[in-house]
PDB file of C-alpha atoms in Angstrom:
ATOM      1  CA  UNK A   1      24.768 -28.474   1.331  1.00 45.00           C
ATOM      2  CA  UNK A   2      21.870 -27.663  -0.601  1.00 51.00           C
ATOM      3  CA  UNK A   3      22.095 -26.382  -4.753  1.00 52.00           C
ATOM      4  CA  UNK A   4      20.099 -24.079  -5.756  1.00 57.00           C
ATOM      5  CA  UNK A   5      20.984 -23.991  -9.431  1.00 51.00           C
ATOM      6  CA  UNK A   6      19.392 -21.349 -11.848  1.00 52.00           C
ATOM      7  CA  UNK A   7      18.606 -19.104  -8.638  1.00 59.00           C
ATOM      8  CA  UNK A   8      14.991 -20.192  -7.930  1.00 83.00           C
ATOM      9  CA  UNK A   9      14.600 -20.381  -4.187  1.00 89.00           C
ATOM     10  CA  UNK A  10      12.595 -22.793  -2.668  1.00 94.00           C
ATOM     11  CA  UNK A  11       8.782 -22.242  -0.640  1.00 95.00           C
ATOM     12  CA  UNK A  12       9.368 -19.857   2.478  1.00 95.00           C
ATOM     13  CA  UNK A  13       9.000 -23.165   5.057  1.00 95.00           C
ATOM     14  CA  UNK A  14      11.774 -24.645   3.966  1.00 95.00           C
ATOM     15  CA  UNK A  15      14.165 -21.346   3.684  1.00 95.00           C
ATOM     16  CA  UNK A  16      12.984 -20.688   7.158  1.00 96.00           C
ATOM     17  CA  UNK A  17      13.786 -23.993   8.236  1.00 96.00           C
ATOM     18  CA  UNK A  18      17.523 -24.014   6.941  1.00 95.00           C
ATOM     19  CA  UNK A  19      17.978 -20.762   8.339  1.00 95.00           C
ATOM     20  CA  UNK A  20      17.242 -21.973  12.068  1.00 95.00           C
ATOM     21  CA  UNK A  21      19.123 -25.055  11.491  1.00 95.00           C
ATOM     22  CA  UNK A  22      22.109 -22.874  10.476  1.00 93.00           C
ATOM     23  CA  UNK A  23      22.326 -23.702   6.435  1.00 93.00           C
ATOM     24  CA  UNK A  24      24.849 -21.480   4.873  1.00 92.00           C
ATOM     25  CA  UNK A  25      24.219 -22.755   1.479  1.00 92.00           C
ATOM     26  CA  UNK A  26      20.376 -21.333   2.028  1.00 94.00           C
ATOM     27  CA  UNK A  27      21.629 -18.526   3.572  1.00 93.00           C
ATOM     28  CA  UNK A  28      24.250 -17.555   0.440  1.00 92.00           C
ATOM     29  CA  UNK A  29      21.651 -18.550  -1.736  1.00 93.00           C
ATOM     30  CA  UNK A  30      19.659 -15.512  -0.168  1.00 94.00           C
ATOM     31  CA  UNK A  31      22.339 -13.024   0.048  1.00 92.00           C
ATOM     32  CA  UNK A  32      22.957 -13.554  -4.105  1.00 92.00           C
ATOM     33  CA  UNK A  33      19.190 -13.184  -5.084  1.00 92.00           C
ATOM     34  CA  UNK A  34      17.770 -10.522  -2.536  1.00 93.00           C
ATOM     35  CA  UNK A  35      21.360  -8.253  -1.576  1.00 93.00           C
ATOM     36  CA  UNK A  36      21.525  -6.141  -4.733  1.00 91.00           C
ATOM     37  CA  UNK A  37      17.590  -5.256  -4.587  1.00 91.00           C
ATOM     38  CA  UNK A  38      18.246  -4.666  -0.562  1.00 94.00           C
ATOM     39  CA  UNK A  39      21.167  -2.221  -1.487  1.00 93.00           C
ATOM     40  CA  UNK A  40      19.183  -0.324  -3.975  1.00 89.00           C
ATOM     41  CA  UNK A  41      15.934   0.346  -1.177  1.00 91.00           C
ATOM     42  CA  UNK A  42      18.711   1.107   1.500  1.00 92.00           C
ATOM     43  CA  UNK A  43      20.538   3.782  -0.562  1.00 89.00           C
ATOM     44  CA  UNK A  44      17.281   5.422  -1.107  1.00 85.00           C
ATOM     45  CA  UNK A  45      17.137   6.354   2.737  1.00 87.00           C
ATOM     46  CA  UNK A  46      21.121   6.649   3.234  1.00 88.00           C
ATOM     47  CA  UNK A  47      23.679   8.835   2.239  1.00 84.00           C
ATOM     48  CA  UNK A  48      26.047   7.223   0.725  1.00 88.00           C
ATOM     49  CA  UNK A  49      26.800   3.521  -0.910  1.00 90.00           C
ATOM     50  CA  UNK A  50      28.784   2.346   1.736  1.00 92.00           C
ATOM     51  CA  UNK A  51      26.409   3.045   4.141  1.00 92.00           C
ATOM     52  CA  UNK A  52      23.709   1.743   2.604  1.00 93.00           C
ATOM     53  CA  UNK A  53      25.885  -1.533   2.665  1.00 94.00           C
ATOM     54  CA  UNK A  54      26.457  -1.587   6.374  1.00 94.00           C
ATOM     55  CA  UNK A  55      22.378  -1.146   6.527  1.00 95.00           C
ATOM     56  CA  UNK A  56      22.324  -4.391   4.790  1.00 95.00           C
ATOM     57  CA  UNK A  57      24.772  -6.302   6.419  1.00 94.00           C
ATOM     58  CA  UNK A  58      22.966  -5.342   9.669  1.00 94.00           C
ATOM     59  CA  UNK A  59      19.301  -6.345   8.100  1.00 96.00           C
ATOM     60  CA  UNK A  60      21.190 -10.016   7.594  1.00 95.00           C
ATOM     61  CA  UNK A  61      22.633 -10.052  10.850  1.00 94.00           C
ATOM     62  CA  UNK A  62      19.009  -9.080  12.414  1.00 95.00           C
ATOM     63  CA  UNK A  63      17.558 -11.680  10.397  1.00 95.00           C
ATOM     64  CA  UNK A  64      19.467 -14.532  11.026  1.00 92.00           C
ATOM     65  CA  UNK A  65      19.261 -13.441  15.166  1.00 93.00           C
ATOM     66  CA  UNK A  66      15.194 -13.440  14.582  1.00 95.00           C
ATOM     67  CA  UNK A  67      14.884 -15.878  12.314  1.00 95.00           C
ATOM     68  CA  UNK A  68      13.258 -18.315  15.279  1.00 95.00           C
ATOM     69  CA  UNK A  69      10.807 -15.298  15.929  1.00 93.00           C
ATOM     70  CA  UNK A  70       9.527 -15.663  12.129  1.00 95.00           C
ATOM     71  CA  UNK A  71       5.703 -15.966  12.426  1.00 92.00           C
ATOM     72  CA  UNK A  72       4.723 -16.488   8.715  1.00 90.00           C
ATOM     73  CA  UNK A  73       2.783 -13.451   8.948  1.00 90.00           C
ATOM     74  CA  UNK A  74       4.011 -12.236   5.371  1.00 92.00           C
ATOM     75  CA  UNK A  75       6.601 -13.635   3.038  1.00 94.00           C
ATOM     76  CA  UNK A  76      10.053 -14.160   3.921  1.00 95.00           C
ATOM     77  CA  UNK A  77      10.846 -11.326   1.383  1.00 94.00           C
ATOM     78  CA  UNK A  78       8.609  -8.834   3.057  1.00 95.00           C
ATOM     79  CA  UNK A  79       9.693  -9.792   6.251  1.00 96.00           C
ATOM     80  CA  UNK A  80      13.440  -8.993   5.373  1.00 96.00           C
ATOM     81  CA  UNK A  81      12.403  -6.410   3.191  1.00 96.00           C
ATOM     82  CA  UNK A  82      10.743  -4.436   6.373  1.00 95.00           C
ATOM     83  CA  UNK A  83      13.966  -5.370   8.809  1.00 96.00           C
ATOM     84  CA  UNK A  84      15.611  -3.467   6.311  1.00 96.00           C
ATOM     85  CA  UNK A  85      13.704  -0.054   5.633  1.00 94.00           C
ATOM     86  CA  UNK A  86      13.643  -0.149   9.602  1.00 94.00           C
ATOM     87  CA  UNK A  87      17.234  -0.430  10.194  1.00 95.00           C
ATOM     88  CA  UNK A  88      17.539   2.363   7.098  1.00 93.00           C
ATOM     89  CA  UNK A  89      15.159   4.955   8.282  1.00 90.00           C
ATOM     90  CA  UNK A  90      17.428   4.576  11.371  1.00 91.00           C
ATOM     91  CA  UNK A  91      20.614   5.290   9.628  1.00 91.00           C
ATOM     92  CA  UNK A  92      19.406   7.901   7.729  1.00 87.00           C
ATOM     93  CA  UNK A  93      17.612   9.794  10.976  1.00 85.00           C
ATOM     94  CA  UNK A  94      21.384   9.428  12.948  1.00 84.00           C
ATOM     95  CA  UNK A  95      22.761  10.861   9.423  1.00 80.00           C
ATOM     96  CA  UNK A  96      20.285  13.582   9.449  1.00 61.00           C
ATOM     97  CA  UNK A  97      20.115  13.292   5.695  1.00 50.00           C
ATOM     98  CA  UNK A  98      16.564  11.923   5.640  1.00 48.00           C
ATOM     99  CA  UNK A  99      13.359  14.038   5.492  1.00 50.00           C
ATOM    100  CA  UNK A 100      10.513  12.733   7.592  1.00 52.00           C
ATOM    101  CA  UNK A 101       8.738  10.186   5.320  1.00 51.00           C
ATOM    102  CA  UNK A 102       5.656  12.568   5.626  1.00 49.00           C
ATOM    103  CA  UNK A 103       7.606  15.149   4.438  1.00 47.00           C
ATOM    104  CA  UNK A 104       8.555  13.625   1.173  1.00 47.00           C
ATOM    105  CA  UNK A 105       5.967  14.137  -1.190  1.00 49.00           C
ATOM    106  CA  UNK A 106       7.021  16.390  -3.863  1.00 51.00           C
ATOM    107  CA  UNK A 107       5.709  14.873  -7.602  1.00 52.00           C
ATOM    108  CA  UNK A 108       9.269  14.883  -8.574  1.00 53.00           C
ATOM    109  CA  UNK A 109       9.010  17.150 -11.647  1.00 58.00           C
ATOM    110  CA  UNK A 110       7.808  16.211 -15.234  1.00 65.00           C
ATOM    111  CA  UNK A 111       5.988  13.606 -16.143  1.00 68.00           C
ATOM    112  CA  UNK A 112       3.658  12.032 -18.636  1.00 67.00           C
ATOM    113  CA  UNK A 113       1.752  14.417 -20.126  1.00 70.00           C
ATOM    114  CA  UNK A 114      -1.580  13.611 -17.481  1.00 69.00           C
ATOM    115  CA  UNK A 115      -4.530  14.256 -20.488  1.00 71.00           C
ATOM    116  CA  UNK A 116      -3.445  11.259 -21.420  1.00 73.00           C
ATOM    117  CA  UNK A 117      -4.876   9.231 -18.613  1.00 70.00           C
ATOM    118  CA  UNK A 118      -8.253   8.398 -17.633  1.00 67.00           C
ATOM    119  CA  UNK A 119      -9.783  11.024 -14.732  1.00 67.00           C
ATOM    120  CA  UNK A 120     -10.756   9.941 -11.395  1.00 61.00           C
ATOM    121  CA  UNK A 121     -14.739  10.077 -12.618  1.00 67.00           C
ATOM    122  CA  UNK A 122     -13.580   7.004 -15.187  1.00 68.00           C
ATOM    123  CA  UNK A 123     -13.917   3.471 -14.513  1.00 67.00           C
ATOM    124  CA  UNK A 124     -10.298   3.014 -14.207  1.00 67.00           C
ATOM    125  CA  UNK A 125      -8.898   5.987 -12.854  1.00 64.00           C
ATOM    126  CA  UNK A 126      -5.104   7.049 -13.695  1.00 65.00           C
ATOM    127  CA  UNK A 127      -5.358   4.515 -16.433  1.00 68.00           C
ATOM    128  CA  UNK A 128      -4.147   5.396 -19.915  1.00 68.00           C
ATOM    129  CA  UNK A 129      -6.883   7.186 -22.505  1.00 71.00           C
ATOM    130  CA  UNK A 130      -4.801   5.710 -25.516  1.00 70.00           C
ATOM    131  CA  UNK A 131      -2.243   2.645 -24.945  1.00 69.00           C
ATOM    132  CA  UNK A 132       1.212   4.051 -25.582  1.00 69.00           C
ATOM    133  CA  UNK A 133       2.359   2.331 -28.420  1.00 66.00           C
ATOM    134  CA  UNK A 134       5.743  -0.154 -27.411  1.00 64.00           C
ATOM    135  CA  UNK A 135       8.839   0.537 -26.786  1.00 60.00           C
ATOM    136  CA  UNK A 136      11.369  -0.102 -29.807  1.00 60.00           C
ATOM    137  CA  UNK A 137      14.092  -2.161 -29.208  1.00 62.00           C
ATOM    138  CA  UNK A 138      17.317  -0.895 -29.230  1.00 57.00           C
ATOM    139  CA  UNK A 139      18.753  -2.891 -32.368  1.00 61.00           C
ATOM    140  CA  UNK A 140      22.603  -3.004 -30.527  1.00 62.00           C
ATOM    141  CA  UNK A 141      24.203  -3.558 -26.915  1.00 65.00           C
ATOM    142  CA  UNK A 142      25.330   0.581 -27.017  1.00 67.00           C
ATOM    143  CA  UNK A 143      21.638   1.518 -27.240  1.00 70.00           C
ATOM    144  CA  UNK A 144      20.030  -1.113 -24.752  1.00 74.00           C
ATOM    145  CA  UNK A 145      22.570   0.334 -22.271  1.00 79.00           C
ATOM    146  CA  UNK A 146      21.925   4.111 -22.971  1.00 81.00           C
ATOM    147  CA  UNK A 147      18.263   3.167 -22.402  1.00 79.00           C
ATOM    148  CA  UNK A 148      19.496   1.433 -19.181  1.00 82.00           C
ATOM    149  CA  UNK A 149      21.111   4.307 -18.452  1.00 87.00           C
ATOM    150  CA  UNK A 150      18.284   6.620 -19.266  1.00 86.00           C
ATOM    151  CA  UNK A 151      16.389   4.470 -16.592  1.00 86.00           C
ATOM    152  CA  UNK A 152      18.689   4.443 -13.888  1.00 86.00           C
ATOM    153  CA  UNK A 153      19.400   8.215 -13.983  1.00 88.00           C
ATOM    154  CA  UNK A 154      15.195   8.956 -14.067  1.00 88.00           C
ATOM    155  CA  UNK A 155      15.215   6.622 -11.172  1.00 88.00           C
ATOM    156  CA  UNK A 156      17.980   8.558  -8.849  1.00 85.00           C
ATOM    157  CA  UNK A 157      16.335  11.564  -9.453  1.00 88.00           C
ATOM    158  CA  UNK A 158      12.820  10.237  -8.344  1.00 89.00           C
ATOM    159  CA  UNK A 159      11.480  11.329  -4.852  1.00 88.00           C
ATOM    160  CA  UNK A 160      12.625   8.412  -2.198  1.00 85.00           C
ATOM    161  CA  UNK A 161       9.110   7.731  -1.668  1.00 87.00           C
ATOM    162  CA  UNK A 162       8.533   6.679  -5.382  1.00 91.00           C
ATOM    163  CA  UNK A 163      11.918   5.694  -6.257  1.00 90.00           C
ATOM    164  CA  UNK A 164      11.306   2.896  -3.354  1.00 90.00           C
ATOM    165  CA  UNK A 165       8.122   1.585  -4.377  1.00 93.00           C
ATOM    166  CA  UNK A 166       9.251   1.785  -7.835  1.00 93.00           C
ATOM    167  CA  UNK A 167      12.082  -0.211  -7.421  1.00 90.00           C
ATOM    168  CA  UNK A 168      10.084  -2.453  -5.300  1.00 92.00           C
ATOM    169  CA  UNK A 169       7.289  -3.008  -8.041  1.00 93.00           C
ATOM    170  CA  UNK A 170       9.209  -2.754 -11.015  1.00 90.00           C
ATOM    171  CA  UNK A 171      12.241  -3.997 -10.222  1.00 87.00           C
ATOM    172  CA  UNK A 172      12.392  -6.151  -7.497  1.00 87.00           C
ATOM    173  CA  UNK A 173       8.986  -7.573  -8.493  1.00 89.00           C
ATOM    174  CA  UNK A 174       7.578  -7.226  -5.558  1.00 92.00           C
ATOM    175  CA  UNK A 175       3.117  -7.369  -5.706  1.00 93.00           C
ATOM    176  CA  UNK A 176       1.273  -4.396  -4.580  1.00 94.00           C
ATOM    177  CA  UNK A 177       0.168  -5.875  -1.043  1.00 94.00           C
ATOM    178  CA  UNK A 178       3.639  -6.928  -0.559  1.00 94.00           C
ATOM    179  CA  UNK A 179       4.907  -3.621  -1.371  1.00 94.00           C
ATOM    180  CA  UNK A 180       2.656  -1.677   1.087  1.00 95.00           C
ATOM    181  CA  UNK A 181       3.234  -4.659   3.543  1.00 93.00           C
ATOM    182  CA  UNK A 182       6.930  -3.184   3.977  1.00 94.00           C
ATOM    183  CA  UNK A 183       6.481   0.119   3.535  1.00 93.00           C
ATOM    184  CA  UNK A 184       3.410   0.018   5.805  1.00 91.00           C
ATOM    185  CA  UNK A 185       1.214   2.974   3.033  1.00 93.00           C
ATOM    186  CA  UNK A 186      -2.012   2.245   1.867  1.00 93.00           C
ATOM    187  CA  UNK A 187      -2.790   0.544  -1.283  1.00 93.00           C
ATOM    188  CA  UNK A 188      -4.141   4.016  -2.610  1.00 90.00           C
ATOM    189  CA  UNK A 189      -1.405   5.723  -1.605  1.00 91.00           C
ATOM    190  CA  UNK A 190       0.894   2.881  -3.411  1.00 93.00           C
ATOM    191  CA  UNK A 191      -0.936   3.299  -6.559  1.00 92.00           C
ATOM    192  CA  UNK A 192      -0.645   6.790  -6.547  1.00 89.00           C
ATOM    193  CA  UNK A 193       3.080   6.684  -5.758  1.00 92.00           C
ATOM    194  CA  UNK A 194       3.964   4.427  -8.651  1.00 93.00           C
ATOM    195  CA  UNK A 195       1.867   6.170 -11.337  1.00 90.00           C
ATOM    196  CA  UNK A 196       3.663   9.072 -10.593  1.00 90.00           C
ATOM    197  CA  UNK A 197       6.607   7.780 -11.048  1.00 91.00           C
ATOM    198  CA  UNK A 198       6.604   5.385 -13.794  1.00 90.00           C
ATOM    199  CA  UNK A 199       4.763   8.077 -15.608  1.00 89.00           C
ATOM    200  CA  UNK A 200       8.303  10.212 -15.004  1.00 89.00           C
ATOM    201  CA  UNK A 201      10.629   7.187 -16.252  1.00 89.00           C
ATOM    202  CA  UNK A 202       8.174   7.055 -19.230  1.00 87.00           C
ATOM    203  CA  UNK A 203       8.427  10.608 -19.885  1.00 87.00           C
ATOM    204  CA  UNK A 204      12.353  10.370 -19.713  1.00 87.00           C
ATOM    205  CA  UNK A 205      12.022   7.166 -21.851  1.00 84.00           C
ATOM    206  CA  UNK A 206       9.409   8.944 -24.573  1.00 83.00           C
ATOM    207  CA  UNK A 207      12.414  11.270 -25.052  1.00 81.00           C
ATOM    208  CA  UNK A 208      14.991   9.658 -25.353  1.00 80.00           C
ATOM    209  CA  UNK A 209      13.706   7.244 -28.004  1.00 78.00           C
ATOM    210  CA  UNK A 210      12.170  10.666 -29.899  1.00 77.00           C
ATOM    211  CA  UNK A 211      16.113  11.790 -30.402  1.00 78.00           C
ATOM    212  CA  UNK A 212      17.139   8.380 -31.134  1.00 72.00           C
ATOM    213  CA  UNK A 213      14.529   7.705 -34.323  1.00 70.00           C
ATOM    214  CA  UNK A 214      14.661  11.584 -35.405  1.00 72.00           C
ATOM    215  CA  UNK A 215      18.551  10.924 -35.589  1.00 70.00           C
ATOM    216  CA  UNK A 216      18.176   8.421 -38.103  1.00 66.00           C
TER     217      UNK A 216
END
């Protein structure tokens, strides 16, 4: 069986390979690194957790029964990454909890304050006037995981649209192309979706560090 020790994964050709020869240490090896990043995308079209689970348990089951239909057209990632917001716009339409994705463009509420970025006349649009200055790190593990927390809550409260390519982007690390690759939007309409709402996280973020240093 094949080690993949310190969780790098090897160049799609050879994952693909092992997959149609039936390797189940390359196929645990992709269940660890990409499962928790699948759930998190799922539950953004699903109800609940445990459905969001089953929605990822069937993307792994579709992928392993395609697997010898892989093209190379995209990455590996992006091509499991689109089985899976298939098979969760799916659940979510039989759950009737899910707007049409056209239908889900609300700004969702405050964010950055937006004279601080550049207009769309400037040479780089959206981008900021004055660098914000860095983020101070939390000097113990209490405060790093209030600011965690601070995250994940501005996060669940983002439209789906932005909480998914957020979490795609900034979490995941998924690139821009691969990004609009699975969610099949445009790269404006990607860049426009993540401005919006990293500028809400940062907002959330901006005040929550405000109470922290005038508490001191």
């Amino acid at each position: 069986m094949a080690s993949f020790a310190g969780g790098a994964l090897p160049p799609d050709h050879v994952i693909v390979t092992a997959l149609r020869a039936g390797d189940e240490a390359m196929f645990a090896a992709l269940l660890d690194t990409w499962s928790r990043g699948m759930l998190r995308v799922a539950r953004s079209y699903v109800s609940t957790d445990d459905s969001a689970e089953e929605v990822v348990q069937d993307t792994w089951l579709a992928v392993i029964g395609a697997i010898d239909d892989f093209e190379g057209r995209s990455s590996v990632r992006t091509w499991v990454y689109r089985i899976l917001v298939n098979a969760a716009k799916k659940r979510g339409l039989r759950e009737s909890r899910t707007l049409p994705w056209s239908a889900l463009e609300s700004d969702g509420g405050r964010g950055v304050d937006p004279s601080r970025f550049h207009g769309v006349d400037a040479g780089l649009p959206g981008s900021w006037k004055v660098p914000p200055a860095a983020w101070p790190t939390p000097e113990n593990q209490a405060l790093a995981a209030e600011a965690r927390g601070i995250i994940a809550e501005a996060l669940a409260e983002l439209p789906p649209r932005q909480r998914i390519v957020i979490t795609l982007r900034d979490v995941e690390g998924c690139t821009s192309e691969e990004v609009c690759d699975i969610l099949d939007i445009s790269p404006a309409n990607q860049r426009v979706l993540l401005h919006r709402a990293r500028s809400v996280v940062r907002d959330r973020l901006e005040g929550y560090f405000r109470s922290v240093m005038a508490a001191e």
